[in-house]
Coordinates of C-alpha atoms in Angstrom, one line a residue:
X52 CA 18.8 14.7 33.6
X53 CA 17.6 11.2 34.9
X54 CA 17.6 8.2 33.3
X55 CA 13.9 7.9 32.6
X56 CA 14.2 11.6 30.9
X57 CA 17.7 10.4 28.6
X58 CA 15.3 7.5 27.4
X59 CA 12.3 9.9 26.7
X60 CA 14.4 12.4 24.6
X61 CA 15.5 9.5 22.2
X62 CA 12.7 6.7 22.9
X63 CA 11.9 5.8 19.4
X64 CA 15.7 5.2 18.6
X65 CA 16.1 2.9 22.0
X66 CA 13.1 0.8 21.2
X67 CA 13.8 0.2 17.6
X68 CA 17.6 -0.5 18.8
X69 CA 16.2 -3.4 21.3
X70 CA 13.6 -4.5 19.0
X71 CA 16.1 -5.0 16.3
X72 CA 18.2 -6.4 18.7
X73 CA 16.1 -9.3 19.8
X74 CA 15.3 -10.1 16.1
X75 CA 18.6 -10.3 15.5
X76 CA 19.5 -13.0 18.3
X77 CA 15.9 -14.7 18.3
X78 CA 16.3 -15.6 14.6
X79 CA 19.9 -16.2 14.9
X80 CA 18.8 -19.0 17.1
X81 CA 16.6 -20.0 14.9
X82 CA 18.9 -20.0 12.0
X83 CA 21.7 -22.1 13.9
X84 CA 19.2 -24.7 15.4
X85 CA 17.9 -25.2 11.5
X86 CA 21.5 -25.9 10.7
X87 CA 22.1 -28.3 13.7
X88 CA 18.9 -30.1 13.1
X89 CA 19.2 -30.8 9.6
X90 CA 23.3 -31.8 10.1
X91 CA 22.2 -33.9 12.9
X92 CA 21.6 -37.0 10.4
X93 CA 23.9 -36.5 7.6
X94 CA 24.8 -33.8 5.0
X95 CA 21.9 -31.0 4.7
X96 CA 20.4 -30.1 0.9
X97 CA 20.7 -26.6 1.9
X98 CA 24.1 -24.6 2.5
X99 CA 24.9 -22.7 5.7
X100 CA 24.2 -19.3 4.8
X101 CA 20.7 -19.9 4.0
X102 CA 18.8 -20.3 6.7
X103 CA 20.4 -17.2 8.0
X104 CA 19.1 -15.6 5.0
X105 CA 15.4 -17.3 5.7
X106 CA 15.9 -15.7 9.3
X107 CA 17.3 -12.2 9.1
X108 CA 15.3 -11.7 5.8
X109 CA 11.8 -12.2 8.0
X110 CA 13.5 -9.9 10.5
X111 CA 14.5 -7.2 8.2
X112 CA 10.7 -7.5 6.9
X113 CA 9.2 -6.9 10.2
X114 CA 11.6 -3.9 11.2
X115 CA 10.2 -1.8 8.4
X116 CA 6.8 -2.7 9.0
X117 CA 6.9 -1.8 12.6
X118 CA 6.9 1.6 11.9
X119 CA 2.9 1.4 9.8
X120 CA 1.7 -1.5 12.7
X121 CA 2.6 1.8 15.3
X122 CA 1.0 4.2 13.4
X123 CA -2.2 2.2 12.6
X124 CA -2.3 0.8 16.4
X125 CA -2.4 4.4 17.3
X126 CA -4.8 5.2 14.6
X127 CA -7.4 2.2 16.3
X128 CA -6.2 2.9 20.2
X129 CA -7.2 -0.3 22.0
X130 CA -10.4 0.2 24.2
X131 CA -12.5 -2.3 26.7
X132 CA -15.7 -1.2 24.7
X133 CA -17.1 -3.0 21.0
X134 CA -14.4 -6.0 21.5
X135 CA -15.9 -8.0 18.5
X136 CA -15.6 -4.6 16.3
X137 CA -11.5 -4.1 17.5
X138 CA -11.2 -7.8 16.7
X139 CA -11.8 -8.0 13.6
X140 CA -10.3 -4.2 12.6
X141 CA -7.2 -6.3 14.1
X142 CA -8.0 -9.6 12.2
X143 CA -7.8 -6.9 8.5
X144 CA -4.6 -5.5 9.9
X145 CA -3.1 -8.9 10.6
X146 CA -3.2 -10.1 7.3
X147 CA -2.4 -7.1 5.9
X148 CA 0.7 -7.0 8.2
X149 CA 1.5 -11.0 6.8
X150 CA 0.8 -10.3 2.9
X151 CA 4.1 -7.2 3.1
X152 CA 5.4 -9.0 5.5
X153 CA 5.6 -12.4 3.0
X154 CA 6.0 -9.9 -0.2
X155 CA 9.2 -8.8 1.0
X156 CA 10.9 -10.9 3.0
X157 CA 10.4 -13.3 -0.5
X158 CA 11.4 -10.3 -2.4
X159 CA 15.0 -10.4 -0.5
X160 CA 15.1 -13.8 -0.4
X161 CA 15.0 -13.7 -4.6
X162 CA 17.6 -10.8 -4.5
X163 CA 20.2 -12.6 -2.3
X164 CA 19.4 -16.1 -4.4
X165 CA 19.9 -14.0 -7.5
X166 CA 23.8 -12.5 -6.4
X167 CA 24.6 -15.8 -5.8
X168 CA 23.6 -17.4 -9.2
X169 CA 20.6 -19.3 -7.7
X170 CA 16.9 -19.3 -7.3
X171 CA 14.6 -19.3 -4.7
X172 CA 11.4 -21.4 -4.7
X173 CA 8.7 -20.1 -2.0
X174 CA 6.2 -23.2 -2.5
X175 CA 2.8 -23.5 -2.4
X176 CA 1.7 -20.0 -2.2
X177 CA -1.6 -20.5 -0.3
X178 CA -0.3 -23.6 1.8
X179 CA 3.4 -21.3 2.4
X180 CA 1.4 -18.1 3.1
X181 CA -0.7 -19.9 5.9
X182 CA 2.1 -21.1 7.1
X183 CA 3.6 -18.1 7.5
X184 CA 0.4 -16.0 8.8
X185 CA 0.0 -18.8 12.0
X186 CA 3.4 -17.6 13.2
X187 CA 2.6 -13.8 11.6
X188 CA -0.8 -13.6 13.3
X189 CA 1.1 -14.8 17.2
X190 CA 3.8 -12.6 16.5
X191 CA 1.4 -9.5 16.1
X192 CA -1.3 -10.5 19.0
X193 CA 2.6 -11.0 21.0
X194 CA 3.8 -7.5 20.1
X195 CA 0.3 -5.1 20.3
X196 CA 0.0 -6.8 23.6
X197 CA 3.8 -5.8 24.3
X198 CA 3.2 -2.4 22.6
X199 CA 0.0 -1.8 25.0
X200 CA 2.1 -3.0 28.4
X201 CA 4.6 -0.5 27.0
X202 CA 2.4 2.6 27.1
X203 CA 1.1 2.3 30.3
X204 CA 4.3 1.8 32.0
X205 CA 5.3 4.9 29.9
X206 CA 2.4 7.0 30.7
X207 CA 2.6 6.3 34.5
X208 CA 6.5 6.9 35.2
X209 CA 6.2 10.4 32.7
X210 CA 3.0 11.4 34.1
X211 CA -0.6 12.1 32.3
X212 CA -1.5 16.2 32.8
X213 CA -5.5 16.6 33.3
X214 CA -7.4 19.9 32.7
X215 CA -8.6 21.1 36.0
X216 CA -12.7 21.6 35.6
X217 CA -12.3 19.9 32.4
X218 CA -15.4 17.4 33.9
X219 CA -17.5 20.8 33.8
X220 CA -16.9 22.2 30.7
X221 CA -19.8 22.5 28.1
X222 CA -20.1 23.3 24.3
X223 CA -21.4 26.5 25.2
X224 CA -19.4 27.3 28.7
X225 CA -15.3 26.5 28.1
X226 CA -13.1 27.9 30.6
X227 CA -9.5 28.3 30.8
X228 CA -7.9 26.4 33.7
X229 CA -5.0 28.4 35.3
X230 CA -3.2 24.8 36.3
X231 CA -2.8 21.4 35.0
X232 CA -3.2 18.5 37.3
X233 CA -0.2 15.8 36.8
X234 CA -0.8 12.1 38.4
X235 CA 2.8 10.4 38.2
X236 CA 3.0 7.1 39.8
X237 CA 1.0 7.7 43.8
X238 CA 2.0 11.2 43.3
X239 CA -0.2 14.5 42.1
X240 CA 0.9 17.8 41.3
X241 CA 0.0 21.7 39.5
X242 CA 1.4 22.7 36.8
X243 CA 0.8 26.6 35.6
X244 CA -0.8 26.7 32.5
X245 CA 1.2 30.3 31.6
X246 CA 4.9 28.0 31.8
X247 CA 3.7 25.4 28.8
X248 CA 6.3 26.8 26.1
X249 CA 4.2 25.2 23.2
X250 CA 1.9 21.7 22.6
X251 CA 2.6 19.2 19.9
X252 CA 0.0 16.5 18.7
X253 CA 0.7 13.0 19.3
X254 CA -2.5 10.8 18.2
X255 CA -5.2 10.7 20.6
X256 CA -2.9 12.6 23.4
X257 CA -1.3 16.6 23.1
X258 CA 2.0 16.8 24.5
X259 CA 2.8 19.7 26.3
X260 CA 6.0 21.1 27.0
X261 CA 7.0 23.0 29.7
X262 CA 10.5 23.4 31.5
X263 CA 12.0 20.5 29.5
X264 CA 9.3 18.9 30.6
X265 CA 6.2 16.9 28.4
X266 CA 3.1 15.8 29.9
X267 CA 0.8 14.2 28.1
X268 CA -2.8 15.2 27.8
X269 CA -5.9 13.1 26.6
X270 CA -7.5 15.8 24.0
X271 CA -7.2 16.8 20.8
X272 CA -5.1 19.9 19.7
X273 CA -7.9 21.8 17.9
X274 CA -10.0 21.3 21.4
X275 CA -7.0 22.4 23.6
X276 CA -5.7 25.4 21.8
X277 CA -9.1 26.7 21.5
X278 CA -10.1 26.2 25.1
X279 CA -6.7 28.3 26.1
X280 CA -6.9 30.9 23.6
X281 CA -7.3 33.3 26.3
X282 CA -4.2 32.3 27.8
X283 CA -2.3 33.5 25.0
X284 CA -2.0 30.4 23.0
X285 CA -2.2 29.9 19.1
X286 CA -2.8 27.2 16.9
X287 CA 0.4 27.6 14.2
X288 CA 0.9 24.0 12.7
X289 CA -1.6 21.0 12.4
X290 CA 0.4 19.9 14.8
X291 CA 2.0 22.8 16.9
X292 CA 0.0 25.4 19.1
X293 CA 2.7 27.8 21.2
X294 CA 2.1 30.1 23.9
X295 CA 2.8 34.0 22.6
X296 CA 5.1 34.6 25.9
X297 CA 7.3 32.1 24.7
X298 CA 8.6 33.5 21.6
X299 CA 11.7 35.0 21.2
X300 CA 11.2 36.0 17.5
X301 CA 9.6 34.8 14.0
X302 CA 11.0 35.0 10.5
X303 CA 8.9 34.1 7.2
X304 CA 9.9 32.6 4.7
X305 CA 9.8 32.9 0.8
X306 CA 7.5 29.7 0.5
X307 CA 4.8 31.4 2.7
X308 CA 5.4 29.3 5.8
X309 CA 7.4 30.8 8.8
X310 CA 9.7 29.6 11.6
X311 CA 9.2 30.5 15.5
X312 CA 12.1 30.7 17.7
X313 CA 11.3 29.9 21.2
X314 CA 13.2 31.3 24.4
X315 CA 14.2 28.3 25.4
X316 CA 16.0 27.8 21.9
X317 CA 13.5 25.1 20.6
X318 CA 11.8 26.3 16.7
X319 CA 8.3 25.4 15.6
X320 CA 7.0 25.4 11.8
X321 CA 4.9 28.2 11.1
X322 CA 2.3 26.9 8.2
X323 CA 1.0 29.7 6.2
X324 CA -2.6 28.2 6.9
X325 CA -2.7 29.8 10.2
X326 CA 0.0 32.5 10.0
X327 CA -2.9 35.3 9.0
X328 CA -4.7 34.3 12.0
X329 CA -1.7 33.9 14.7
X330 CA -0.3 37.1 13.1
X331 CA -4.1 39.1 14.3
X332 CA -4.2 37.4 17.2
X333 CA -0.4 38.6 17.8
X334 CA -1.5 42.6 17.1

């Protein structure tokens, strides 16, 4: 297994591990430079511990918000087409992103205060919460910019699959490609349709999964399964369609819902909205 492939199989817990990681040192620097600042002249008004608890608070703030800021950047994927239309979808998100991001870091801020026997006093709440959304609102433009560099480096080292024909197809006229073309890096390369194992939705792309391989693939999974229903594929999930010549066997459960045991060992969710229909298309 090479190193990018060790990073792909656990990516989400390596980037939230380095993200947290430069929070933690950023605003630790931040934290000891308000310290050595305010000692500089005399005795502070503040103790030690607290502007560590300004700091890590904000950072704590920002790690569970990641997750949603992800999810809705995927929901609005950023394209070079209606700019003023994606800036001001951006603009909403932004302040969105700065009101939880105030509400709770205060929020902890009170807690911590309160286990100590003190209070804490925000301020001004419309001259604190602008002060706050300047440095929210650079922070945000720094990381979608950040996030965006991310997934093209991703998508170029992993490789982006493309339907073969796929420029010809027509609403009334679909047919099923017997290979995939794969551009990674200068490089270009078939892969057989009949070895993807199974295909798993992810936003605007469909991973698909083949040797312990994925490959991403710029469609939707309603589209693709469809398309390669004569290939021996079926829709079983919202989010899972699996090839039938990968399945080792397929149990049901009491609920309804069943569970699909690959060859390879992986297991897919069955949902009972499309077990009647995989279960014909099985007979």
């Amino acid at each position: 297994m090479t190193l990018f492939e060790r990073f792909d199989k656990h990516k989400t817990v390596y980037l939230y591990s380095l993200i947290a990681i430069y929070w933690l040192l950023n605003n630790s620097i931040n934290a000891t430079s308000d310290w050595m600042e305010t000692t500089r002249d005399g005795s502070p008004d503040f103790a030690m511990w607290e502007p560590f608890v300004w700091e890590y608070s904000s950072a704590i703030s920002n790690l569970l918000l990641l997750p949603v800021l992800i999810y809705l950047w995927q929901a609005v994927p950023f394209k070079l087409v209606n700019m003023g239309q994606q800036l001001l979808k951006h603009f909403g998100i932004s302040l969105v992103f700065a009101l939880a991001h105030v509400t709770i870091m205060v929020w902890i801020r009170k807690g911590i205060y309160w286990l100590v026997d003190s209070q804490y006093d925000f301020g001004p709440l419309l001259r604190e919460f602008f002060y706050e959304y300047r440095k929210d609102v650079w922070g945000y433009a720094f990381f979608f910019i950040l996030y965006q560099v991310y997934l093209f480096v991703y998508r170029r080292l992993k490789g982006e699959a493309n339907l073969i024909g796929a420029e010809s197809m027509t609403q009334t006229t679909i047919d099923a490609p017997e290979h995939l073309l794969v551009k990674k890096l200068d490089r270009e390369f078939l892969v057989r349709v009949a070895d993807i194992e199974w295909m798993e939705s992810a936003g605007n792309y469909v991973n698909l999964y083949s040797g312990g391989r994925i490959y991403p693939l710029r469609s939707t999974l309603t589209e693709l399964s469809e398309r390669l229903k004569s290939k021996g594929f079926s829709r079983i999930h919202r989010s899972y369609a699996v090839n039938h010549n990968a399945i080792e066997h397929i149990s049901y459960l009491a609920s309804g819902d069943g569970e699909i045991q690959l060859k390879n060992g992986h297991k897919l969710n069955l949902s009972r909205r499309f077990k009647e229909e995989f279960k014909l298309r099985l007979s």
